[in-house]
Coordinates of C-alpha atoms and ligand atoms in Angstrom, one line a residue:
Chain A
M93 CA 133.9 36.1 18.0
T94 CA 134.8 32.5 17.2
S95 CA 136.2 30.2 19.8
T96 CA 137.6 26.7 19.5
R97 CA 136.7 26.0 23.0
A98 CA 133.0 26.2 24.1
V99 CA 133.8 25.8 27.8
V100 CA 137.0 26.6 29.7
T101 CA 137.3 26.3 33.5
E102 CA 140.4 27.0 35.5
G103 CA 140.5 26.0 39.2
L104 CA 136.8 26.1 39.3
T105 CA 135.7 25.5 42.9
R106 CA 132.5 25.6 44.9
R107 CA 132.2 25.2 48.6
F108 CA 129.0 24.9 50.7
G109 CA 130.2 26.0 54.1
D110 CA 133.2 23.8 54.9
F111 CA 132.2 21.2 52.3
T112 CA 133.9 21.4 48.9
A113 CA 131.5 20.2 46.3
V114 CA 133.7 21.1 43.3
D115 CA 137.4 21.2 43.8
E116 CA 139.8 23.0 41.4
L117 CA 138.3 21.6 38.3
D118 CA 140.0 22.4 35.0
L119 CA 138.0 21.5 31.9
E120 CA 138.2 22.3 28.2
V121 CA 135.4 21.4 25.9
A122 CA 136.2 21.7 22.2
T123 CA 133.5 23.5 20.1
G124 CA 131.4 21.0 18.2
S125 CA 132.3 18.0 20.5
V126 CA 130.4 16.0 23.0
F127 CA 132.0 16.1 26.5
A128 CA 130.9 13.9 29.3
I129 CA 131.4 14.4 33.0
L130 CA 131.2 11.0 34.5
G131 CA 130.8 10.5 38.3
P132 CA 128.9 8.8 41.0
N133 CA 126.2 10.4 43.2
G134 CA 127.5 13.5 45.0
A135 CA 130.6 13.8 42.8
G136 CA 129.8 17.4 42.0
K137 CA 128.3 17.0 38.5
T138 CA 125.2 19.1 39.1
T139 CA 127.1 21.8 41.0
T140 CA 129.6 22.1 38.1
V141 CA 126.8 22.3 35.5
R142 CA 124.9 24.9 37.6
M143 CA 128.0 27.1 37.8
L144 CA 128.3 26.9 34.0
A145 CA 124.7 27.8 33.6
T146 CA 125.1 30.9 36.0
L147 CA 122.7 29.4 38.5
T148 CA 125.4 28.9 41.2
A149 CA 128.3 31.3 41.7
P150 CA 131.8 29.7 41.9
T151 CA 133.6 30.2 45.2
S152 CA 136.9 30.6 43.4
G153 CA 138.4 29.9 40.0
R154 CA 136.8 30.9 36.8
A155 CA 134.7 29.5 34.0
A156 CA 133.9 30.8 30.5
V157 CA 131.2 29.6 28.2
C158 CA 131.6 30.4 24.5
G159 CA 134.2 33.0 25.5
H160 CA 132.1 34.7 28.2
D161 CA 132.8 34.7 31.9
V162 CA 130.0 33.1 33.9
V163 CA 130.2 35.7 36.6
T164 CA 130.9 39.0 34.8
E165 CA 129.1 38.2 31.5
A166 CA 126.3 36.1 32.8
E167 CA 123.8 37.4 30.4
Q168 CA 125.8 36.5 27.3
V169 CA 126.4 33.1 28.8
R170 CA 122.7 32.6 29.2
R171 CA 122.2 33.5 25.6
S172 CA 124.8 31.0 24.4
L173 CA 123.7 27.9 26.4
S174 CA 120.6 25.9 27.1
L175 CA 120.4 23.8 30.2
T176 CA 118.3 20.6 30.7
G177 CA 118.6 20.1 34.5
Q178 CA 118.8 16.8 36.3
F179 CA 115.2 17.0 37.4
A180 CA 112.6 18.0 34.8
A181 CA 111.9 21.7 35.1
L182 CA 108.5 22.0 33.5
E183 CA 105.3 23.5 34.8
D184 CA 103.1 20.6 36.0
N185 CA 99.9 22.4 35.4
L186 CA 100.6 23.5 31.8
T187 CA 100.5 21.1 28.8
C188 CA 103.7 20.1 27.1
R189 CA 102.8 22.4 24.3
E190 CA 102.2 25.3 26.6
N191 CA 105.5 24.8 28.3
L192 CA 107.3 24.8 25.0
V193 CA 105.6 27.9 23.8
L194 CA 106.4 29.7 27.0
M195 CA 110.0 28.8 26.8
A196 CA 110.1 29.9 23.1
R197 CA 108.5 33.2 24.0
L198 CA 110.8 33.8 26.9
R199 CA 113.7 33.2 24.5
G200 CA 112.4 36.2 22.6
H201 CA 110.5 34.6 19.7
S202 CA 107.3 36.2 18.5
R203 CA 104.0 34.4 19.2
K204 CA 103.9 33.1 15.6
D205 CA 107.5 31.9 15.5
A206 CA 107.0 30.3 18.9
A207 CA 104.0 28.3 17.6
T208 CA 106.0 27.2 14.6
I209 CA 109.0 26.2 16.6
T210 CA 106.9 24.3 19.1
D211 CA 105.1 22.4 16.3
R212 CA 108.5 21.4 14.9
L213 CA 109.9 20.3 18.3
I214 CA 106.7 18.3 19.0
E215 CA 107.2 16.4 15.7
R216 CA 110.9 15.9 16.2
F217 CA 110.8 14.6 19.8
D218 CA 107.8 12.5 19.2
I219 CA 105.6 14.5 21.6
V220 CA 102.6 14.6 19.3
E221 CA 100.6 12.0 21.2
F222 CA 100.7 13.8 24.5
A223 CA 101.4 17.4 23.4
D224 CA 98.2 18.7 24.8
K225 CA 98.2 16.7 28.1
L226 CA 99.2 18.4 31.3
V227 CA 102.8 17.7 32.2
K228 CA 101.7 16.2 35.6
S229 CA 99.9 13.5 33.8
V230 CA 102.6 12.3 31.3
S231 CA 105.1 9.5 32.0
G232 CA 108.7 10.1 33.2
G233 CA 110.2 9.5 29.8
Q234 CA 107.7 11.7 28.0
R235 CA 108.4 14.4 30.5
R236 CA 112.1 14.0 29.9
R237 CA 111.7 14.4 26.2
T238 CA 109.6 17.5 26.6
D239 CA 112.2 18.8 29.0
L240 CA 114.9 18.3 26.4
A241 CA 112.7 19.9 23.7
A242 CA 112.2 22.9 25.9
S243 CA 116.0 23.5 25.8
L244 CA 116.0 23.5 22.1
V245 CA 113.5 26.3 21.4
I246 CA 116.6 28.0 20.2
Q247 CA 119.7 26.4 18.7
P248 CA 122.1 26.9 21.5
Q249 CA 125.8 27.0 21.0
L250 CA 126.2 24.8 24.0
L251 CA 123.7 22.3 25.2
V252 CA 124.1 21.2 28.8
L253 CA 122.4 18.0 29.8
D254 CA 122.6 16.9 33.5
E255 CA 122.0 13.1 33.6
P256 CA 119.7 13.1 30.6
T257 CA 118.9 9.4 30.8
T258 CA 118.8 8.6 34.4
G259 CA 115.5 6.8 35.2
L260 CA 114.7 6.2 31.5
D261 CA 113.9 2.8 30.1
P262 CA 116.3 1.5 27.5
R263 CA 114.2 2.6 24.5
S264 CA 113.8 6.2 25.8
R265 CA 117.5 6.2 26.5
M266 CA 118.3 5.3 22.9
E267 CA 116.0 8.1 21.8
V268 CA 117.8 10.6 23.9
W269 CA 121.1 9.4 22.5
S270 CA 120.0 9.7 18.9
S271 CA 118.7 13.2 19.6
V272 CA 122.1 14.2 21.0
R273 CA 123.9 12.7 18.0
E274 CA 121.5 14.6 15.7
L275 CA 122.2 17.9 17.5
V276 CA 125.9 17.4 17.3
S277 CA 125.6 16.9 13.6
D278 CA 123.9 20.3 13.5
G279 CA 126.9 21.8 15.1
V280 CA 125.8 22.1 18.7
T281 CA 128.4 21.5 21.4
V282 CA 127.1 19.1 24.1
L283 CA 128.2 18.8 27.6
L284 CA 126.5 16.1 29.5
T285 CA 126.9 14.4 32.9
T286 CA 126.2 10.8 33.5
Q287 CA 126.7 7.9 36.0
Y288 CA 126.8 5.4 33.1
L289 CA 130.1 4.5 31.6
E290 CA 128.3 3.1 28.6
E291 CA 126.6 6.4 28.0
A292 CA 129.9 8.3 28.0
D293 CA 131.3 5.7 25.7
Q294 CA 128.4 5.9 23.3
L295 CA 128.2 9.6 23.0
A296 CA 131.3 11.4 24.1
D297 CA 134.4 12.5 22.3
H298 CA 136.0 13.3 25.6
V299 CA 135.3 12.0 29.1
V300 CA 136.4 13.4 32.5
L301 CA 135.8 11.2 35.5
I302 CA 135.2 13.1 38.7
D303 CA 134.8 12.1 42.4
H304 CA 134.6 14.4 45.4
G305 CA 134.6 17.3 43.0
R306 CA 138.0 16.4 41.6
A307 CA 138.9 15.2 38.2
V308 CA 140.4 11.7 38.7
A309 CA 140.9 10.7 35.1
S310 CA 140.3 12.2 31.7
G311 CA 140.7 11.2 28.0
T312 CA 138.8 9.9 25.1
P313 CA 136.5 6.9 25.7
Y314 CA 139.0 4.8 23.8
Q315 CA 141.9 5.8 26.1
L316 CA 139.8 5.3 29.2
K317 CA 138.6 1.9 28.0
A318 CA 142.1 0.8 27.2
Q319 CA 142.9 1.4 30.9
I320 CA 139.6 -0.1 32.2
G321 CA 139.5 -3.1 30.0
E322 CA 136.5 -4.1 27.9
Q323 CA 134.1 -6.7 29.1
R324 CA 134.3 -8.7 32.3
V325 CA 132.9 -12.0 33.6
D326 CA 131.1 -11.7 37.0
V327 CA 130.6 -14.6 39.2
V328 CA 128.4 -14.5 42.3
T329 CA 128.2 -17.4 44.8
S330 CA 125.4 -18.2 47.2
D331 CA 127.5 -18.3 50.4
V332 CA 130.9 -17.3 51.7
A333 CA 132.3 -20.9 51.8
A334 CA 131.6 -21.3 48.1
F335 CA 133.1 -18.0 47.4
D336 CA 136.3 -18.9 49.3
A337 CA 136.5 -22.2 47.5
L338 CA 136.1 -20.6 44.2
V339 CA 138.7 -17.9 44.8
T340 CA 141.2 -20.5 45.8
A341 CA 140.5 -22.6 42.8
L342 CA 140.6 -19.8 40.2
S343 CA 143.2 -17.4 41.5
G344 CA 146.1 -19.3 39.9
R345 CA 144.5 -19.1 36.4
F346 CA 142.7 -15.7 36.2
T347 CA 143.2 -12.2 37.3
L348 CA 140.5 -11.8 40.0
T349 CA 138.9 -8.7 41.5
T350 CA 137.0 -10.0 44.5
N351 CA 134.4 -8.6 46.8
R352 CA 133.9 -11.0 49.7
E353 CA 131.0 -9.1 51.2
R354 CA 129.0 -9.4 48.0
R355 CA 130.4 -12.9 47.4
S356 CA 131.3 -11.8 43.9
L357 CA 134.4 -12.0 41.8
S358 CA 135.1 -10.4 38.5
I359 CA 137.5 -11.4 35.7
P360 CA 138.6 -9.4 32.7
A361 CA 137.3 -10.8 29.4
P362 CA 139.1 -9.1 26.5
D363 CA 138.1 -12.0 24.3
E364 CA 134.5 -11.8 25.5
T365 CA 132.6 -15.1 24.8
A366 CA 135.9 -17.1 24.6
D367 CA 136.8 -15.9 28.1
L368 CA 133.2 -16.4 29.3
A369 CA 133.4 -20.0 28.2
A370 CA 136.8 -20.5 29.8
V371 CA 135.6 -19.1 33.1
A372 CA 132.4 -21.1 33.0
K373 CA 134.4 -24.3 32.4
A374 CA 136.7 -23.6 35.2
V375 CA 133.9 -22.8 37.6
H376 CA 132.1 -26.0 36.6
A377 CA 135.2 -28.0 37.2
T378 CA 135.3 -26.8 40.9
G379 CA 131.8 -28.2 41.5
V380 CA 130.9 -25.0 43.3
T381 CA 127.3 -23.8 42.7
V382 CA 127.0 -20.2 41.7
D383 CA 124.1 -17.8 41.7
E384 CA 125.1 -15.9 38.7
L385 CA 127.7 -16.1 36.0
A386 CA 127.6 -13.4 33.4
L387 CA 129.5 -11.4 30.8
R388 CA 129.0 -7.6 31.3
R389 CA 130.3 -4.3 30.4
P390 CA 132.6 -2.5 32.9
T391 CA 130.8 -0.2 35.3
L392 CA 131.6 3.0 36.9
D393 CA 133.0 1.0 39.8
D394 CA 135.4 -0.8 37.5
A395 CA 136.5 2.4 36.0
F396 CA 137.3 3.8 39.4
L397 CA 139.2 0.7 40.3
A398 CA 141.1 0.7 37.1
L399 CA 141.8 4.4 36.8
T400 CA 142.4 5.4 40.4
G401 CA 143.3 2.2 42.1
S402 CA 140.6 2.6 44.7
P403 CA 136.9 2.0 44.5
S404 CA 134.6 5.1 44.3
S405 CA 133.6 6.1 47.8
H406 CA 130.0 6.4 46.9
P407 CA 127.9 3.5 45.8
A408 CA 127.1 4.2 42.2
E409 CA 123.7 3.2 41.0
E410 CA 124.8 1.3 37.9
T411 CA 122.0 -0.6 36.3
A412 CA 122.8 -0.1 32.7
Chain B
M149 CA 129.7 31.0 14.9
T150 CA 129.0 34.4 16.2
T151 CA 128.1 35.4 19.7
I152 CA 126.6 38.6 20.9
S153 CA 129.4 40.6 22.5
L154 CA 127.4 43.8 23.0
S155 CA 126.6 44.6 26.5
P156 CA 123.1 43.4 27.3
T157 CA 120.4 46.0 27.0
V158 CA 117.2 45.7 28.9
T159 CA 114.6 47.9 27.3
P160 CA 111.4 48.6 29.2
R161 CA 109.5 47.0 26.4
R162 CA 111.4 43.7 26.7
F163 CA 111.1 43.9 30.5
T164 CA 107.3 44.3 30.5
G165 CA 107.1 41.7 27.8
E166 CA 108.9 39.2 30.0
V167 CA 106.8 40.1 33.0
G168 CA 103.6 39.7 30.9
L169 CA 104.6 36.2 29.7
L170 CA 105.4 35.1 33.3
V171 CA 102.2 36.5 34.8
G172 CA 100.3 34.9 31.9
R173 CA 101.8 31.6 32.8
G174 CA 100.5 31.8 36.4
F175 CA 97.0 32.7 35.3
R176 CA 96.8 30.0 32.7
M177 CA 97.4 27.5 35.5
L178 CA 94.8 28.8 37.9
P179 CA 91.7 27.1 36.5
R180 CA 93.6 23.8 36.7
V181 CA 94.3 24.2 40.4
P182 CA 91.4 26.2 41.7
E183 CA 92.3 25.2 45.3
R184 CA 95.2 27.6 45.1
L185 CA 92.6 30.4 45.2
L186 CA 90.9 29.4 48.4
D187 CA 92.8 31.9 50.4
V188 CA 91.4 34.7 48.3
T189 CA 87.9 33.3 47.8
L190 CA 86.5 31.1 50.6
Q191 CA 88.7 32.5 53.4
P192 CA 87.5 36.1 53.0
V193 CA 83.9 35.0 52.9
V194 CA 84.3 32.9 56.1
F195 CA 86.3 35.5 58.0
T196 CA 84.0 38.4 57.1
L197 CA 80.8 36.5 58.2
L198 CA 82.5 35.0 61.2
F199 CA 83.8 38.2 62.7
L200 CA 80.8 40.2 61.7
Y201 CA 78.3 38.0 63.4
V202 CA 80.4 36.6 66.3
F203 CA 81.9 39.8 67.5
G204 CA 79.2 42.1 66.1
S205 CA 76.6 40.5 68.5
A206 CA 78.6 41.4 71.6
L207 CA 80.6 44.5 70.9
H208 CA 79.4 48.0 71.2
I209 CA 81.9 50.4 69.8
T210 CA 81.9 54.2 70.1
D211 CA 83.9 56.8 68.2
P212 CA 86.3 59.1 70.0
A213 CA 83.4 61.6 70.5
G214 CA 81.4 58.9 72.3
H215 CA 78.8 58.2 69.6
P216 CA 78.0 54.6 68.9
V217 CA 79.4 53.1 65.7
R218 CA 77.7 50.3 63.8
Y219 CA 79.9 47.3 64.0
Q220 CA 79.9 46.7 60.2
D221 CA 81.3 50.2 59.8
Y222 CA 84.0 49.6 62.4
L223 CA 84.9 46.1 61.3
L224 CA 85.0 46.3 57.5
P225 CA 88.0 48.7 57.3
G226 CA 89.8 46.3 59.7
L227 CA 89.0 43.3 57.6
I228 CA 90.3 45.0 54.5
G229 CA 93.6 45.5 56.3
Q230 CA 93.6 42.0 57.6
Q231 CA 92.9 40.4 54.2
L232 CA 95.6 42.5 52.8
V233 CA 98.3 41.4 55.2
F234 CA 97.2 37.8 55.0
G235 CA 98.1 38.1 51.4
L236 CA 101.7 38.0 52.6
I237 CA 101.3 34.4 53.7
G238 CA 99.6 33.4 50.5
T239 CA 102.4 35.0 48.5
G240 CA 105.1 33.5 50.6
T241 CA 103.5 30.0 50.2
A242 CA 103.1 30.4 46.5
T243 CA 106.7 31.6 46.1
A244 CA 108.1 28.8 48.2
N245 CA 106.2 26.2 46.1
D246 CA 107.2 27.8 42.9
F247 CA 110.8 28.0 43.8
A248 CA 110.9 24.4 44.9
S249 CA 109.7 23.1 41.6
G250 CA 112.8 23.8 39.5
V251 CA 110.9 25.9 37.0
I252 CA 112.2 29.1 38.4
D253 CA 115.7 27.8 38.1
R254 CA 115.1 27.2 34.4
F255 CA 113.9 30.7 34.0
R256 CA 117.0 31.9 35.8
S257 CA 119.1 30.1 33.2
L258 CA 117.5 32.1 30.4
P259 CA 118.5 35.5 29.3
V260 CA 115.4 36.9 31.1
H261 CA 116.0 39.7 33.5
R262 CA 115.9 38.4 37.0
L263 CA 113.9 41.4 38.3
A264 CA 111.3 40.5 35.6
I265 CA 110.9 37.0 37.2
L266 CA 110.4 38.5 40.7
T267 CA 108.2 41.3 39.4
A268 CA 105.9 38.8 37.7
Q269 CA 105.6 36.9 40.9
V270 CA 104.6 40.1 42.7
V271 CA 102.2 41.2 40.0
G272 CA 100.5 37.8 39.8
Q273 CA 100.0 37.8 43.6
V274 CA 98.8 41.3 43.8
L275 CA 96.1 40.5 41.2
E276 CA 95.0 37.5 43.2
Q277 CA 94.9 39.4 46.4
V278 CA 92.7 42.1 44.7
L279 CA 90.2 39.3 44.2
G280 CA 90.2 38.6 47.9
L281 CA 89.7 42.3 48.8
V282 CA 86.9 42.6 46.3
I283 CA 85.1 39.7 48.0
V284 CA 85.6 41.2 51.5
V285 CA 84.2 44.5 50.3
G286 CA 81.3 42.8 48.5
I287 CA 80.2 40.7 51.5
G288 CA 80.6 43.8 53.7
L289 CA 78.3 45.8 51.5
I290 CA 75.8 43.0 51.4
C291 CA 75.9 42.8 55.2
G292 CA 75.3 46.5 55.7
W293 CA 78.6 48.2 55.6
R294 CA 78.2 51.8 54.5
P295 CA 81.4 53.6 53.7
T296 CA 81.0 57.4 53.5
F297 CA 83.6 58.4 51.0
G298 CA 83.1 60.2 47.7
I299 CA 85.0 59.6 44.5
G300 CA 88.2 61.2 45.9
G301 CA 88.0 59.1 49.0
F302 CA 87.5 56.0 46.9
L303 CA 90.6 56.7 44.8
E304 CA 92.5 57.4 47.9
L305 CA 91.4 54.0 49.2
V306 CA 92.5 52.3 46.0
G307 CA 95.8 54.0 46.1
L308 CA 96.4 53.0 49.8
V309 CA 95.4 49.4 49.2
L310 CA 97.6 49.0 46.1
L311 CA 100.6 50.4 47.9
G312 CA 99.8 48.1 50.9
L313 CA 99.5 45.1 48.6
L314 CA 102.8 45.9 46.9
A315 CA 104.6 46.0 50.2
S316 CA 103.0 42.9 51.6
T317 CA 103.6 41.0 48.4
W318 CA 107.3 41.9 48.1
L319 CA 107.7 40.9 51.8
G320 CA 105.9 37.7 51.0
V321 CA 108.1 36.9 48.1
L322 CA 111.2 37.5 50.2
I323 CA 109.9 35.3 53.0
G324 CA 109.0 32.6 50.5
M325 CA 112.5 32.7 49.1
V326 CA 114.2 32.7 52.5
F327 CA 112.2 29.9 54.1
R328 CA 111.9 27.8 51.0
S329 CA 109.2 25.5 52.3
S330 CA 105.5 26.5 52.3
D331 CA 105.0 24.9 55.7
A332 CA 107.7 27.1 57.2
V333 CA 106.2 30.1 55.6
Q334 CA 102.8 29.3 57.0
G335 CA 104.2 28.7 60.5
V336 CA 106.2 31.9 60.5
G337 CA 103.5 33.9 58.7
F338 CA 100.6 33.0 61.0
S339 CA 102.5 33.4 64.2
L340 CA 103.6 36.9 63.2
V341 CA 100.7 38.2 61.1
F342 CA 97.9 36.8 63.3
P343 CA 98.8 38.6 66.6
L344 CA 99.8 41.8 64.8
S345 CA 96.5 41.9 62.9
F346 CA 94.5 41.4 66.1
L347 CA 96.4 44.1 68.0
A348 CA 96.0 46.6 65.1
G349 CA 92.5 47.8 66.1
T350 CA 91.0 45.5 63.5
F351 CA 88.2 44.1 65.6
V352 CA 88.3 46.3 68.8
P353 CA 89.8 49.7 69.4
I354 CA 93.4 49.8 70.6
Q355 CA 92.6 52.4 73.3
G356 CA 90.8 49.9 75.4
M357 CA 93.7 47.3 75.5
A358 CA 96.1 46.7 78.4
L359 CA 99.3 48.5 78.3
V360 CA 101.6 46.1 76.5
P361 CA 99.3 45.1 73.6
R362 CA 98.2 48.8 73.4
V363 CA 101.8 50.0 72.9
I364 CA 102.5 47.3 70.3
G365 CA 99.2 48.2 68.6
E366 CA 100.1 51.8 68.5
W367 CA 103.2 51.1 66.5
D368 CA 102.0 48.1 64.6
P369 CA 102.2 48.8 60.8
I370 CA 99.0 47.0 60.3
A371 CA 97.4 49.5 62.7
A372 CA 98.5 52.3 60.5
L373 CA 96.9 50.5 57.6
V374 CA 93.7 49.8 59.3
A375 CA 93.4 53.3 60.8
S376 CA 94.1 54.9 57.4
V377 CA 91.5 52.7 55.7
R378 CA 89.0 53.5 58.4
R379 CA 89.7 57.2 58.2
V380 CA 89.2 57.2 54.4
C381 CA 86.1 55.0 54.5
Q382 CA 84.2 56.3 57.5
G383 CA 86.0 59.6 58.4
T384 CA 86.9 58.2 61.8
P385 CA 89.9 59.8 63.3
S386 CA 92.4 57.8 65.3
S387 CA 94.7 58.8 68.1
G388 CA 97.0 57.3 70.7
S389 CA 100.5 57.7 69.1
W390 CA 102.1 59.8 66.4
M391 CA 101.6 57.0 64.0
L392 CA 97.8 56.8 64.7
E393 CA 97.4 60.5 64.5
H394 CA 98.9 60.4 61.0
P395 CA 97.8 57.0 59.8
E396 CA 98.1 57.7 56.0
L397 CA 101.6 59.2 56.4
A398 CA 102.7 56.4 58.6
M399 CA 101.2 53.7 56.3
V400 CA 102.9 55.2 53.3
G401 CA 106.1 55.4 55.3
W402 CA 105.9 51.7 56.4
C403 CA 105.2 50.6 52.8
V404 CA 108.0 52.5 51.3
L405 CA 110.3 51.2 54.0
I406 CA 109.2 47.6 53.4
I407 CA 109.5 47.9 49.7
A408 CA 112.9 49.7 49.8
V409 CA 114.3 46.9 52.0
C410 CA 112.6 43.9 50.4
V411 CA 113.2 44.5 46.7
P412 CA 117.0 44.7 46.9
L413 CA 117.2 41.8 49.4
A414 CA 115.0 39.7 47.3
L415 CA 116.9 40.5 44.1
R416 CA 120.2 39.8 45.8
R417 CA 119.0 36.5 47.2
F418 CA 117.6 35.6 43.8
S419 CA 120.8 36.4 41.9
R420 CA 123.1 34.6 44.2
S421 CA 122.3 31.2 45.6
Ligands
LIG700 N1 123.1 23.9 48.0 C1 123.9 23.0 48.6 N2 124.2 23.1 49.9 C2 125.0 22.2 50.5 N3 125.6 21.1 49.9 C3 125.3 21.0 48.6 C4 124.5 21.9 47.9 N4 124.4 21.4 46.6 C5 125.1 20.3 46.5 N5 125.7 20.0 47.7 C6 126.6 18.9 48.0 O1 127.6 18.9 47.1 C7 128.0 17.6 46.7 C8 127.9 17.5 45.2 O2 126.5 17.6 44.8 P1 126.1 17.5 43.3 O3 124.6 17.7 43.3 O4 126.9 18.4 42.5 O5 126.4 16.0 42.9 P2 126.1 15.1 41.6 O6 127.4 14.7 41.1 O7 125.2 15.9 40.7 O8 125.3 13.9 42.2 P3 124.0 13.1 41.7 O9 124.6 12.1 40.8 O10 123.4 12.5 42.9 O11 123.1 14.1 41.0 C9 127.0 16.7 47.4 O12 127.7 16.1 48.5 C10 125.9 17.6 47.9 O13 125.4 17.1 49.1
LIG701 MG1 123.4 15.8 40.0

């Protein structure tokens, strides 16, 4: 059976007691694409992913992976997808190689095939150096790479990655990104969750922004960015008096988004460095001293503000 | 792209293969965390010596006909029973730790039969507990325990012990899954298993106890276990309740009941969540 949609959910809902973690979610992931679920802490990303991977049962609504219902055809779903969970799920007291071999064997490969596949993955994910170290003694990034490799002991039709780069340094993050791109060129559909707008932008063909378990915006990164705006200039002052003075001085000339508590204001910078220079000049002219003045990419917070008109209710850990 | 649309078939071969792989995973890790084996190595040694020499110096036990019984011969069947039920706590702790680590979730996301994952947990734990029992028996023999059974009796003992291990291990797996934290399992386990194992005629005969502990002891599943092991090993009859007059039957009944309740509950809990 061929399907043009690797994942379809309709009214997918999961409650924990009175609390609704995922609320009437409708998703459609095109086969061969990269789909990103973007949301802050507690938005319901992991719960959604766990329902797709048959680890958590939906309270109501339905979901199908590669044409198979996650409840009634769980076994076929498990054959079609591979999950790399948010927290590395490896056996601490086995080596990286032993973990990979175990996963390959559990996927049904013979001993010989499992060894071959493991060797190939160790090469491909640059695990060679620490392949025979116990997982408990390798670094976070190395563990993450092994974890990702463990999901690829078969070529899944759908690869699900729950926050694949959270906690990784920039170099490891780039490596994960390039692995994902490579997999996509091999024809794997990828569904990933992230808290980083930039990550969704870099990788995804389609992004859905969720908060409180609900989809609040959805589209291609291009469409979303058009709404969010590109770069911004951030200014942070050292005290409230300076902040107030600056807001008064600048509000006539720029579109300001202000946060008095953090003493910060933010100005859209579609022309990037030109805008940065203009803002810097204006700030300098006021004579107010600032702690920080910088050009930066929009964050998840900006996205929420722009797309939903209200800030996300959870503080997002945006450090990218 | 093609997908398998056939209904999934679980052949016995595939099932045992999966169990084998998962049991192998556990054993591969053991030499790297030897402290995990303390409850089936050091603990039986200490308990056996402690009870043998502390209680053995003060207790004079007679059989129902009034003849004195050597304390080694009274105690060892009791210790076999106690070690066996303590395995429940070890299993519960191991299961709670395992399930907290996220690895089990990964297994659950694979097309591996879920009963295979639980069975592997049980088989691995039973094998560990056998080690503990072998140590108890070995120390007992060194210290002068003399069982009186023949080959038939020995086989009967092995059968009883394996059935008992199966029941205690499935119960342990269920408890580990329900309580989730190994601390909770230890707390619940010890406050339940400790009194029940002391009331079970393990160290002193039930007949001599006050009314309340005696009645509990007479219907304590561990008492059926201890009495049946004692009957098989030393030929000592037991009495006091229907259960103690038919200890093997009662013990088999308890075990079958525990297994019949725990397996479906554990499987249901494991499949849902
Ligand atoms: N087993 C559970 N029992 C009760 N509440 C739960 C359970 N699992 C998740 N929740 C709640 O559901 C909400 C969504 O959780 P989820 O883990 O899906 O968020 P997330 O988007 O993955 O967040 P993060 O970015 O922190 O990983 C949270 O408020 C969480 O507390
Ligand atoms: Mg999460």
